[in-house]
XYZ file of C-alpha atoms in Angstrom:
704
model
C 20.039 -53.983 33.947
C 18.940 -50.951 35.903
C 22.255 -49.263 35.123
C 21.727 -49.801 31.412
C 18.244 -48.301 31.645
C 19.600 -45.307 33.513
C 22.305 -44.916 30.907
C 19.786 -45.007 28.085
C 17.635 -42.440 29.875
C 20.670 -40.192 30.280
C 21.466 -40.472 26.598
C 17.862 -39.636 25.705
C 17.901 -36.666 28.066
C 21.096 -35.382 26.462
C 19.565 -35.797 23.015
C 16.579 -33.729 24.123
C 18.380 -30.973 26.004
C 21.531 -30.256 23.989
C 19.764 -29.174 20.742
C 17.811 -26.579 22.707
C 21.067 -24.701 23.362
C 22.472 -24.786 19.841
C 22.068 -22.467 16.908
C 19.884 -23.312 13.940
C 23.018 -23.898 11.826
C 24.651 -26.308 14.317
C 24.378 -30.105 14.065
C 24.207 -32.507 17.009
C 24.479 -36.283 16.733
C 25.684 -39.453 18.397
C 29.323 -40.196 17.697
C 29.747 -43.581 19.349
C 28.294 -45.682 22.119
C 28.200 -42.955 24.766
C 29.712 -40.063 22.860
C 28.141 -37.185 20.980
C 29.527 -34.740 18.429
C 28.512 -31.139 17.707
C 29.344 -29.507 14.382
C 29.647 -25.725 14.737
C 29.897 -24.115 11.279
C 31.068 -20.497 11.162
C 31.890 -20.496 14.883
C 34.762 -18.052 15.645
C 37.916 -19.759 16.899
C 38.329 -17.198 19.660
C 34.777 -17.947 20.743
C 35.581 -21.678 20.758
C 38.535 -21.137 23.039
C 36.526 -19.057 25.476
C 33.694 -21.611 25.473
C 36.041 -24.452 26.372
C 37.708 -22.637 29.211
C 34.720 -21.010 30.898
C 32.533 -22.597 33.512
C 28.944 -23.290 32.334
C 27.472 -20.762 34.779
C 29.903 -18.124 33.496
C 28.795 -18.838 29.929
C 25.244 -17.959 30.954
C 26.296 -14.772 32.751
C 28.307 -13.285 29.882
C 25.501 -13.338 27.246
C 23.005 -12.046 29.818
C 25.343 -9.192 30.781
C 25.990 -8.379 27.120
C 22.279 -8.378 26.328
C 21.606 -6.128 29.321
C 24.267 -3.704 28.084
C 22.771 -3.788 24.589
C 19.308 -3.101 26.027
C 20.656 -0.193 28.093
C 22.353 1.334 25.025
C 19.227 0.949 22.886
C 16.960 2.397 25.576
C 19.302 5.340 26.206
C 19.313 6.247 22.507
C 15.508 6.017 22.387
C 14.991 8.126 25.505
C 17.480 10.828 24.494
C 15.583 14.074 23.739
C 12.374 12.068 23.547
C 10.283 15.100 24.534
C 12.257 17.688 22.553
C 9.681 17.692 19.758
C 5.971 18.371 19.868
C 3.301 15.744 19.445
C 2.172 15.726 15.833
C -1.305 15.058 14.452
C -1.379 11.257 14.821
C 0.202 11.338 18.266
C -2.390 13.808 19.497
C -5.172 11.536 18.253
C -3.488 8.558 19.912
C -3.178 10.145 23.355
C -6.723 11.548 23.206
C -8.063 8.090 22.378
C -5.886 6.193 24.857
C -7.104 8.183 27.887
C -10.714 7.250 27.219
C -12.385 4.230 28.889
C -11.540 0.838 27.387
C -15.002 0.289 25.908
C -14.910 3.735 24.292
C -11.530 2.861 22.792
C -12.988 -0.306 21.274
C -15.902 1.587 19.718
C -13.673 4.388 18.436
C -11.158 1.918 17.003
C -13.938 0.238 15.048
C -14.439 3.572 13.273
C -10.686 4.038 12.779
C -8.075 2.485 10.490
C -6.234 0.774 13.362
C -7.251 -2.063 15.706
C -7.575 -1.287 19.440
C -4.778 -3.265 21.156
C -2.113 -0.559 21.125
C -4.557 1.998 22.524
C -5.549 -0.407 25.303
C -1.945 -1.035 26.259
C -1.144 2.677 26.104
C -4.211 3.354 28.275
C -2.680 1.292 31.068
C 0.762 2.811 30.523
C -0.572 6.385 30.719
C -2.421 5.617 33.935
C 0.939 4.733 35.458
C 3.146 7.405 33.884
C 0.895 10.345 32.955
C 0.174 11.933 29.592
C 3.319 14.022 29.129
C 5.259 13.754 25.894
C 8.156 11.811 27.416
C 5.861 9.509 29.399
C 3.600 8.689 26.448
C 6.495 8.057 24.080
C 8.455 5.966 26.588
C 6.195 2.963 25.901
C 7.421 2.898 22.292
C 11.002 3.391 23.494
C 10.788 0.300 25.705
C 9.256 -1.732 22.855
C 12.052 -0.610 20.542
C 14.796 -1.492 23.037
C 13.268 -4.941 23.636
C 13.240 -5.519 19.882
C 16.982 -4.860 19.774
C 17.653 -7.584 22.350
C 15.376 -10.091 20.628
C 17.035 -9.319 17.288
C 20.429 -10.139 18.787
C 19.093 -13.396 20.254
C 17.504 -14.394 16.966
C 20.709 -13.542 15.119
C 22.672 -15.765 17.501
C 20.227 -18.632 16.936
C 20.148 -18.285 13.166
C 23.627 -17.179 12.174
C 25.935 -17.425 15.184
C 27.303 -15.194 17.926
C 29.144 -12.686 15.738
C 26.117 -12.155 13.503
C 23.858 -11.815 16.546
C 25.902 -9.096 18.185
C 26.463 -7.171 14.953
C 22.736 -7.375 14.155
C 22.014 -6.130 17.669
C 24.357 -3.164 17.217
C 22.754 -2.328 13.861
C 19.314 -2.455 15.491
C 20.401 -0.421 18.520
C 21.670 2.546 16.475
C 19.163 2.306 13.609
C 17.819 5.828 12.878
C 14.611 4.368 11.442
C 13.931 2.301 14.567
C 14.851 5.171 16.899
C 12.522 7.571 15.079
C 9.471 5.392 15.642
C 10.622 4.410 19.130
C 10.234 8.105 19.995
C 6.690 8.368 18.714
C 3.396 7.624 20.442
C 2.178 5.265 17.759
C 1.879 1.498 17.380
C 4.773 0.871 15.009
C 7.464 0.097 17.617
C 5.060 -2.395 19.224
C 4.356 -3.944 15.811
C 8.098 -4.372 15.228
C 8.461 -6.067 18.616
C 5.564 -8.436 17.919
C 6.948 -9.375 14.487
C 10.231 -10.358 16.152
C 8.348 -12.341 18.797
C 6.564 -14.264 16.049
C 9.822 -15.518 14.579
C 11.361 -16.257 17.973
C 8.312 -18.266 19.002
C 8.373 -20.105 15.703
C 12.048 -20.897 16.266
C 11.327 -22.199 19.776
C 8.351 -24.374 18.841
C 10.814 -27.117 18.002
C 11.400 -27.271 14.263
C 14.798 -26.970 12.663
C 16.361 -27.794 9.371
C 19.057 -30.409 9.561
C 20.832 -31.734 6.499
C 18.279 -29.922 4.288
C 15.390 -32.069 5.604
C 12.329 -30.886 7.469
C 12.532 -32.344 10.943
C 9.780 -32.206 13.566
C 11.390 -31.873 16.983
C 8.223 -30.882 18.817
C 8.443 -33.855 21.201
C 12.120 -33.117 21.772
C 11.411 -29.556 22.835
C 10.893 -28.807 26.453
C 7.576 -26.945 26.241
C 6.257 -27.275 22.657
C 2.632 -26.414 23.349
C 3.581 -23.513 25.562
C 5.523 -22.028 22.677
C 2.609 -22.699 20.363
C 0.423 -20.676 22.716
C 3.026 -17.912 22.846
C 3.131 -17.823 19.047
C -0.669 -17.680 18.884
C -0.764 -14.851 21.417
C 1.892 -12.924 19.458
C -0.057 -13.428 16.231
C -3.315 -12.265 17.830
C -1.564 -9.245 19.280
C 0.053 -8.413 15.924
C -3.263 -8.553 14.069
C -4.863 -6.439 16.819
C -2.145 -3.783 16.544
C -2.094 -2.911 12.844
C -3.987 -4.313 9.879
C -0.881 -4.596 7.719
C 0.569 -7.048 10.247
C -1.453 -9.678 8.408
C 1.402 -9.761 5.874
C 3.893 -10.655 8.617
C 1.662 -13.295 10.217
C 1.037 -14.791 6.773
C 4.797 -15.002 6.221
C 5.436 -16.949 9.424
C 2.373 -19.112 8.717
C 3.657 -20.060 5.264
C 7.177 -20.669 6.563
C 5.943 -22.964 9.317
C 3.664 -24.855 6.956
C 6.603 -25.552 4.629
C 9.076 -26.665 7.280
C 6.877 -28.571 9.728
C 6.066 -32.250 9.257
C 2.572 -33.262 8.214
C 1.271 -34.156 11.669
C 2.327 -30.743 12.994
C 0.981 -28.980 9.915
C -2.625 -29.863 10.727
C -2.532 -28.077 14.070
C -0.557 -25.243 12.491
C -3.089 -24.708 9.699
C -6.061 -25.009 12.056
C -4.620 -22.364 14.336
C -4.050 -19.971 11.454
C -7.555 -20.508 10.108
C -8.793 -19.308 13.491
C -6.529 -16.279 13.137
C -8.009 -15.607 9.684
C -11.504 -15.564 11.151
C -10.402 -13.212 13.906
C -8.743 -10.859 11.413
C -11.760 -10.801 9.091
C -13.978 -9.853 12.026
C -11.639 -6.948 12.840
C -11.624 -5.724 9.258
C -15.403 -6.045 8.984
C -15.894 -3.751 11.977
C -13.719 -1.083 10.328
C -14.731 -1.689 6.709
C -16.343 1.731 6.165
C -13.346 3.688 7.425
C -10.840 1.495 5.600
C -12.756 1.973 2.336
C -12.128 5.752 2.422
C -8.741 5.731 4.131
C -7.122 7.383 1.113
C -8.956 9.371 -1.542
C -6.030 9.502 -3.945
C -6.025 7.093 -6.877
C -2.555 7.587 -8.314
C -0.217 4.575 -8.017
C 3.190 4.567 -6.383
C 5.995 3.374 -8.611
C 7.534 0.063 -7.453
C 11.060 1.353 -8.115
C 10.403 4.327 -5.868
C 9.137 2.030 -3.104
C 12.226 -0.169 -3.393
C 14.692 2.724 -3.384
C 12.913 4.621 -0.627
C 12.656 1.513 1.549
C 16.378 0.866 1.150
C 17.187 4.483 2.022
C 14.940 4.540 5.093
C 16.027 1.112 6.336
C 19.669 2.162 6.040
C 19.584 5.733 7.317
C 16.085 6.559 8.518
C 13.729 9.409 7.571
C 16.293 12.111 8.440
C 18.928 10.864 6.006
C 21.148 13.587 4.506
C 20.979 14.215 0.774
C 24.550 12.993 0.145
C 24.021 9.547 1.650
C 24.755 7.265 -1.299
C 28.161 6.211 0.053
C 26.543 4.800 3.190
C 23.808 3.060 1.217
C 26.465 1.395 -0.941
C 28.083 0.048 2.221
C 24.797 -1.373 3.513
C 24.154 -2.931 0.116
C 27.585 -4.557 0.242
C 26.752 -6.169 3.604
C 23.476 -7.487 2.182
C 25.364 -8.869 -0.824
C 27.845 -10.595 1.528
C 24.924 -12.197 3.376
C 23.356 -13.480 0.161
C 26.702 -14.741 -1.096
C 27.102 -16.770 2.121
C 23.629 -18.286 2.086
C 24.958 -21.850 1.850
C 26.365 -21.555 5.359
C 22.837 -21.024 6.755
C 20.321 -21.681 3.994
C 17.238 -22.082 6.183
C 17.980 -19.010 8.307
C 18.787 -16.912 5.246
C 15.531 -17.975 3.619
C 13.541 -17.073 6.736
C 15.149 -13.636 7.002
C 14.522 -12.966 3.310
C 10.893 -14.065 3.604
C 10.431 -11.787 6.608
C 11.821 -8.878 4.611
C 10.576 -9.512 1.073
C 6.982 -10.737 1.510
C 5.685 -7.577 3.289
C 7.620 -5.401 0.835
C 6.083 -7.195 -2.133
C 2.659 -6.883 -0.520
C 2.910 -3.115 -0.137
C 4.141 -2.801 -3.737
C 1.107 -4.691 -5.025
C -1.303 -2.667 -2.851
C 0.240 0.583 -4.114
C -0.257 -0.216 -7.799
C -3.685 1.469 -7.660
C -3.605 3.705 -4.584
C -0.715 5.239 -2.611
C -0.778 2.845 0.336
C 2.996 2.863 0.724
C 4.234 4.386 3.963
C 7.733 3.474 5.192
C 6.412 2.997 8.734
C 4.186 0.131 7.577
C 7.365 -1.829 6.834
C 9.012 -1.119 10.185
C 8.195 -4.668 11.449
C 10.452 -5.990 8.655
C 13.407 -3.920 9.880
C 14.778 -6.639 12.241
C 15.108 -8.983 9.240
C 17.155 -6.296 7.502
C 19.399 -6.033 10.563
C 19.767 -9.813 10.757
C 20.961 -9.924 7.162
C 23.365 -7.065 7.860
C 24.713 -8.979 10.859
C 25.049 -12.150 8.803
C 26.874 -10.302 6.031
C 29.216 -8.659 8.530
C 29.858 -12.009 10.236
C 30.704 -13.515 6.839
C 33.355 -10.818 6.377
C 34.700 -11.533 9.853
C 34.867 -15.268 9.101
C 36.613 -14.666 5.786
C 39.167 -12.357 7.404
C 39.755 -14.876 10.199
C 40.424 -17.701 7.723
C 42.791 -15.648 5.593
C 44.616 -13.451 8.083
C 44.039 -14.953 11.514
C 41.877 -14.360 14.536
C 43.128 -10.876 15.381
C 42.431 -9.548 11.909
C 39.000 -11.150 12.021
C 38.211 -9.447 15.306
C 39.469 -6.172 13.839
C 37.109 -6.510 10.883
C 34.225 -7.101 13.295
C 35.115 -4.021 15.336
C 35.495 -1.870 12.220
C 32.116 -3.069 10.903
C 30.432 -2.189 14.192
C 32.102 1.236 14.140
C 30.959 1.743 10.548
C 27.340 0.984 11.531
C 27.559 3.572 14.302
C 29.171 6.152 12.015
C 26.468 5.665 9.378
C 23.799 6.481 11.976
C 25.534 9.589 13.361
C 24.383 12.232 10.853
C 20.785 10.969 10.516
C 20.422 10.909 14.307
C 21.887 14.404 14.586
C 19.311 15.564 12.030
C 16.583 13.693 13.902
C 17.349 15.382 17.194
C 18.638 18.834 16.262
C 17.770 19.804 12.661
C 14.369 21.591 12.462
C 14.017 20.609 8.803
C 13.572 16.959 9.806
C 11.466 17.383 12.922
C 7.810 16.562 13.434
C 4.941 19.018 13.041
C 5.292 21.571 15.835
C 1.836 21.985 17.365
C 3.510 23.086 20.586
C 5.093 26.122 18.904
C 1.938 26.798 16.902
C -0.203 26.888 20.046
C 2.249 29.284 21.699
C 2.065 31.610 18.691
C -1.745 31.687 18.831
C -1.764 32.233 22.593
C 0.652 35.161 22.261
C -1.581 37.240 19.965
C -5.140 35.864 20.020
C -7.840 38.008 21.595
C -10.782 36.511 23.506
C -13.218 37.111 20.640
C -10.983 35.565 17.965
C -11.742 32.147 16.483
C -9.674 29.046 15.696
C -10.386 27.372 12.350
C -9.060 23.793 12.219
C -8.892 22.459 8.653
C -8.469 18.785 9.284
C -10.988 18.434 12.104
C -9.000 15.703 13.833
C -6.458 18.363 14.812
C -8.632 19.450 17.689
C -7.159 16.741 19.944
C -3.502 17.648 19.472
C -4.297 21.382 19.319
C -6.214 21.274 22.609
C -3.382 19.283 24.183
C -1.226 22.417 23.910
C -3.658 25.329 23.601
C -5.689 26.152 26.711
C -7.275 29.414 25.560
C -11.009 30.101 25.646
C -11.289 30.979 21.943
C -13.959 29.050 20.041
C -12.682 26.208 17.840
C -14.314 25.438 14.495
C -13.167 22.034 13.135
C -13.936 21.860 9.404
C -15.202 20.093 7.463
C -17.822 18.632 9.747
C -18.257 15.637 7.451
C -16.183 13.812 4.847
C -16.563 14.206 1.979
C -16.994 17.933 2.488
C -20.483 19.424 2.077
C -19.825 22.665 0.181
C -23.092 24.432 1.003
C -22.955 23.586 4.703
C -19.287 24.577 4.973
C -19.807 27.946 3.257
C -22.837 28.641 5.471
C -20.767 27.979 8.592
C -17.962 30.227 7.314
C -20.501 33.036 6.816
C -21.649 32.611 10.404
C -18.040 32.700 11.625
C -17.501 35.980 9.730
C -20.503 37.529 11.477
C -19.279 36.519 14.946
C -15.545 37.195 14.724
C -13.205 39.829 13.351
C -10.142 37.562 13.214
C -9.639 33.867 12.671
C -6.545 31.687 13.094
C -6.522 28.992 10.426
C -4.651 25.776 11.242
C -4.230 23.734 8.037
C -3.096 20.102 8.101
C -3.118 18.152 4.801
C -6.045 20.272 3.501
C -5.941 18.376 0.208
C -7.538 15.471 2.093
C -9.957 17.370 4.341
C -10.876 19.920 1.635
C -9.723 18.504 -1.718
C -11.580 21.161 -3.755
C -10.243 24.081 -1.719
C -13.663 25.362 -0.633
C -12.386 26.939 2.591
C -9.305 28.502 0.998
C -11.368 29.958 -1.854
C -13.851 31.495 0.554
C -11.095 33.013 2.682
C -9.350 34.420 -0.403
C -12.554 36.189 -1.469
C -13.919 37.307 1.884
C -10.934 37.756 4.208
C -7.627 39.615 4.481
C -4.677 37.283 4.917
C -2.343 38.764 7.508
C 0.459 36.276 7.951
C 1.339 32.654 7.443
C 3.922 30.449 9.074
C 4.719 26.767 8.786
C 5.312 24.592 11.823
C 6.656 21.492 10.133
C 3.839 20.280 7.898
C 1.169 22.426 9.597
C 0.362 25.943 8.404
C -0.865 28.694 10.699
C -2.540 31.523 8.760
C -4.154 34.595 10.336
C -7.116 36.223 8.577
C -9.025 39.430 9.210
C -12.714 38.979 8.410
C -15.093 41.604 7.030
C -14.366 44.446 4.605
C -11.594 46.994 4.310
C -13.517 49.609 6.260
C -12.519 52.398 3.855
C -13.401 53.407 0.275
C -11.154 52.655 -2.671
C -9.115 55.563 -4.012
C -7.324 55.960 -7.319
C -3.516 55.991 -7.173
C -2.145 54.800 -10.567
C 1.299 53.561 -9.445
C 3.359 51.554 -11.918
C 5.467 48.574 -10.750
C 8.030 47.550 -13.336
C 6.836 47.021 -16.879
C 4.044 44.606 -16.021
C 1.689 45.935 -13.298
C -0.155 49.146 -12.503
C -1.688 49.625 -9.067
C -4.906 51.453 -9.915
C -6.847 51.638 -6.651
C -6.120 51.204 -2.955
C -8.282 50.903 0.159
C -6.704 51.110 3.611
C -8.570 50.531 6.849
C -8.519 53.078 9.672
C -5.271 54.956 10.162
C -5.960 54.925 13.891
C -5.328 51.454 15.290
C -4.450 49.975 18.649
C -1.706 47.500 19.442
C -2.805 44.052 18.322
C -5.143 45.464 15.652
C -4.611 45.052 11.920
C -4.233 47.385 8.966
C -6.375 45.987 6.125
C -5.208 46.570 2.585
C -7.130 46.063 -0.649
C -5.239 46.566 -3.922
C -6.532 46.496 -7.505
C -3.930 45.680 -10.164
C -4.144 46.159 -13.913
C -1.877 43.925 -15.993
C 0.142 45.759 -18.652
C 2.197 42.753 -19.738
C 2.075 39.190 -18.553
C 4.489 38.738 -15.609
C 5.234 35.150 -16.741
C 6.357 34.383 -13.193
C 4.783 34.166 -9.762
C 5.205 37.438 -7.893
C 4.733 38.123 -4.180
C 3.445 41.149 -2.288
C 5.173 42.605 0.745
C 3.666 45.176 3.100
C 5.942 46.552 5.804
C 5.058 48.591 8.869
C 8.086 50.800 9.621
C 9.051 53.014 12.535
C 10.852 56.336 12.177
C 14.195 54.498 11.962
C 12.984 52.412 9.011
C 12.941 49.276 11.136
C 10.260 46.728 10.328
C 7.779 46.487 13.170
C 5.323 44.174 11.385
C 4.924 42.801 7.897
C 2.865 40.808 5.464
C 4.478 38.606 2.840
C 2.680 36.339 0.410
C 1.279 35.798 -3.090
C -0.306 38.788 -4.794
C -3.613 36.994 -5.239
C -5.240 33.582 -5.137
C -4.594 33.248 -8.884
C -0.803 33.061 -9.474
C 0.534 36.066 -11.382
C 2.057 33.740 -13.987
C -1.548 33.156 -15.120
C -2.532 36.853 -15.191
C -3.629 38.145 -18.590
C -2.800 41.600 -20.035
C -5.653 44.080 -19.772
C -7.301 42.239 -16.873
C -7.689 43.594 -13.333
C -6.953 41.465 -10.260
C -7.488 42.091 -6.566
C -5.090 41.616 -3.660
C -6.199 41.498 -0.053
C -3.744 41.587 2.817
C -3.473 42.653 6.437
C -0.577 43.748 8.624
C -0.916 42.965 12.333
C 0.351 45.656 14.682
C 2.344 44.042 17.503
C 0.512 44.081 20.833
C 3.475 45.791 22.505
C 4.358 48.243 19.729
C 5.786 51.432 21.320
C 4.245 54.860 20.675
C 5.707 56.133 17.420
C 4.879 57.333 13.937
C 4.620 54.368 11.576
C 4.662 54.097 7.823
C 3.153 51.441 5.570
C 5.226 50.515 2.512
C 4.176 47.979 -0.106
C 6.057 46.389 -2.980
C 6.200 43.462 -5.378
C 9.065 41.004 -5.756
C 10.103 37.713 -7.308
C 10.436 35.141 -4.464
C 12.912 33.054 -6.453
C 15.476 35.828 -6.813
C 14.408 38.450 -4.284
C 14.382 41.063 -7.073
C 11.805 43.818 -6.577
C 9.770 45.562 -9.241
C 10.831 49.209 -9.435
C 8.639 52.289 -9.538
C 9.108 54.937 -12.231
C 11.520 56.862 -10.014
C 13.598 53.733 -9.405
C 12.406 53.087 -5.873
C 11.463 49.566 -4.851
C 8.609 50.327 -2.453
C 5.592 52.612 -2.362
C 4.596 54.336 0.879
C 0.849 53.960 1.104
C 0.092 56.082 4.148
C 1.826 57.472 7.154
C -0.435 56.744 10.023
C -0.599 56.391 13.789
C -0.724 53.297 15.968
C -2.420 53.430 19.331
C -0.488 51.240 21.758
C -1.225 50.836 25.438
C -3.908 53.495 25.201
C -1.642 56.207 23.737
C -2.995 57.904 20.615
C -0.403 59.259 18.197
C -0.784 61.915 15.555
C -0.480 60.903 11.911
C -0.109 62.542 8.572
C -0.656 61.287 5.045
C 2.329 61.258 2.720
C 3.185 60.112 -0.793
C 6.245 58.460 -2.286
C 8.953 56.309 -0.720
C 12.227 57.410 0.774
C 14.327 55.070 -1.317
C 15.411 52.873 1.641
C 15.879 49.328 0.326
C 13.597 47.083 2.368
C 13.965 43.420 3.194
């Protein structure tokens, strides 16, 4: 009798333990009195042979070793050139906030559009690693590499070994995932937490067998522990980014559908608690969230769909001729959908994970432009799982038709294709300046190279002060404008007037000014009251140098005709005796003879005796585009040319001209020359004063 009881207990133990080690698509059942059977759909024959022959301990070692290798590959790709690019605006804000005390972070996050958890975690990370670019970004790199491993595990559980490894490879080399794994923001963490949600849900103990919802919670080893892990992951997700509510809602709905009624009550109660927690978070940040975006134009759903597909396939640095790769990714997705009957529950879960957040962002963007590809990054693992499933379906089909070797070959070729598709986007990501982040590091170096102690820094987008001060250590006064949003026009103009009284030169740093200054108050004031010297873009940030005050010289009549459209009537040039680092200020009055009907630019070149350009100004003729100039009207141009601090003693000439920036064609003078020499003057460099003489006319040298 005791032996029978022990036998029954052994059978029960086997029934509890074996399902924990099977995939979601596998079926386990009793075959006879003391025999069990396992149905393994879509299991590779070569894998079956290896499983039979290997010792159980060896079977544990091989997946662990493979996962470790996959993690090492993913981490290496995410750490490669991680500090090659500068922090951009958001990263500077993140680091500045994360180094503050924890209670300050909580208060600041309440006034921000993001919850505080990521900043708290980064706070601890930075205390261990420091605040350097590589150290701060490494936290996201680790999160991204962990997501790759969990994606492979989830793919194994849902779709089988081949799908798991192919999904892991797709995740490891994904340009989209690598981009945000090299950024000090919360999106890599959000992607990791979204994957943890689905893994925890898988481990709670429910499965679909024979198309029926089955509650296996009492058959699982630690059901309530996994429930707690799921709850912790959900809390963390909601505390990382507000849009994560779409991902938590997706897992909540999926669990409510597939769990039995007695498990549903606890499931629903737990999620109601999460709803209360989330509403409290949103309430604390309600004022900031209400004005997060001022724009009211919608984003077209078709654009969101096409852009999401492009970014999920090839990342933000995708080349223009990328359609061939996108077709290949679409084919893998189609293969996954065509094979849904092999794993209907897993396919449905992956589609829900991908589609529900995408549909949510489409609906939110019907009124305001809420769509940002990074908000959908937590759905990227679902995309990779479907790619892995589609690739595994091709492998299975090739194995059935042509044998095991051909099937393995198809799997290897698919993995190689995934790597090849990522090669060009990753090369652009790491080496092509056109795709790199805003370069505050280079901008700060440019300011430090030429700024004098009494110059000022004007930061349009006041939040730039954190990332700007991270790189710039000069003593120059910073003026973050506007002081308040929405901008107070009278207060802003009054502060600009005070800046003009205190400083002769200002360095303007402009980041998305259409948000900070939507009516262009600052730009209009500078166009009227300052001389624009030079402008350079560092990614999406513009650095413009302005000379404040007046020309410092009276206007004189010149009457110089440029082409058939413009006559330069009067000119004012500042002092012809300048020191290295000073500026020549130029004021030009133009009379329109005939409408230019195109936007023309002004160039002003400072030349040495060998006609080499020492310094230059290049930009629009005036604040009003010349295509809008009316015949008979007079318009004013203001410009400045900065003399290099180390300019050698020599006789310099100032030559101005007008050209079409689209073609490079210059407007000719009456004598056929393409530039007019304003004055021949001296530059005082390193204390040496040079003699100058005034001349007229140009020498005919074609300038560039």
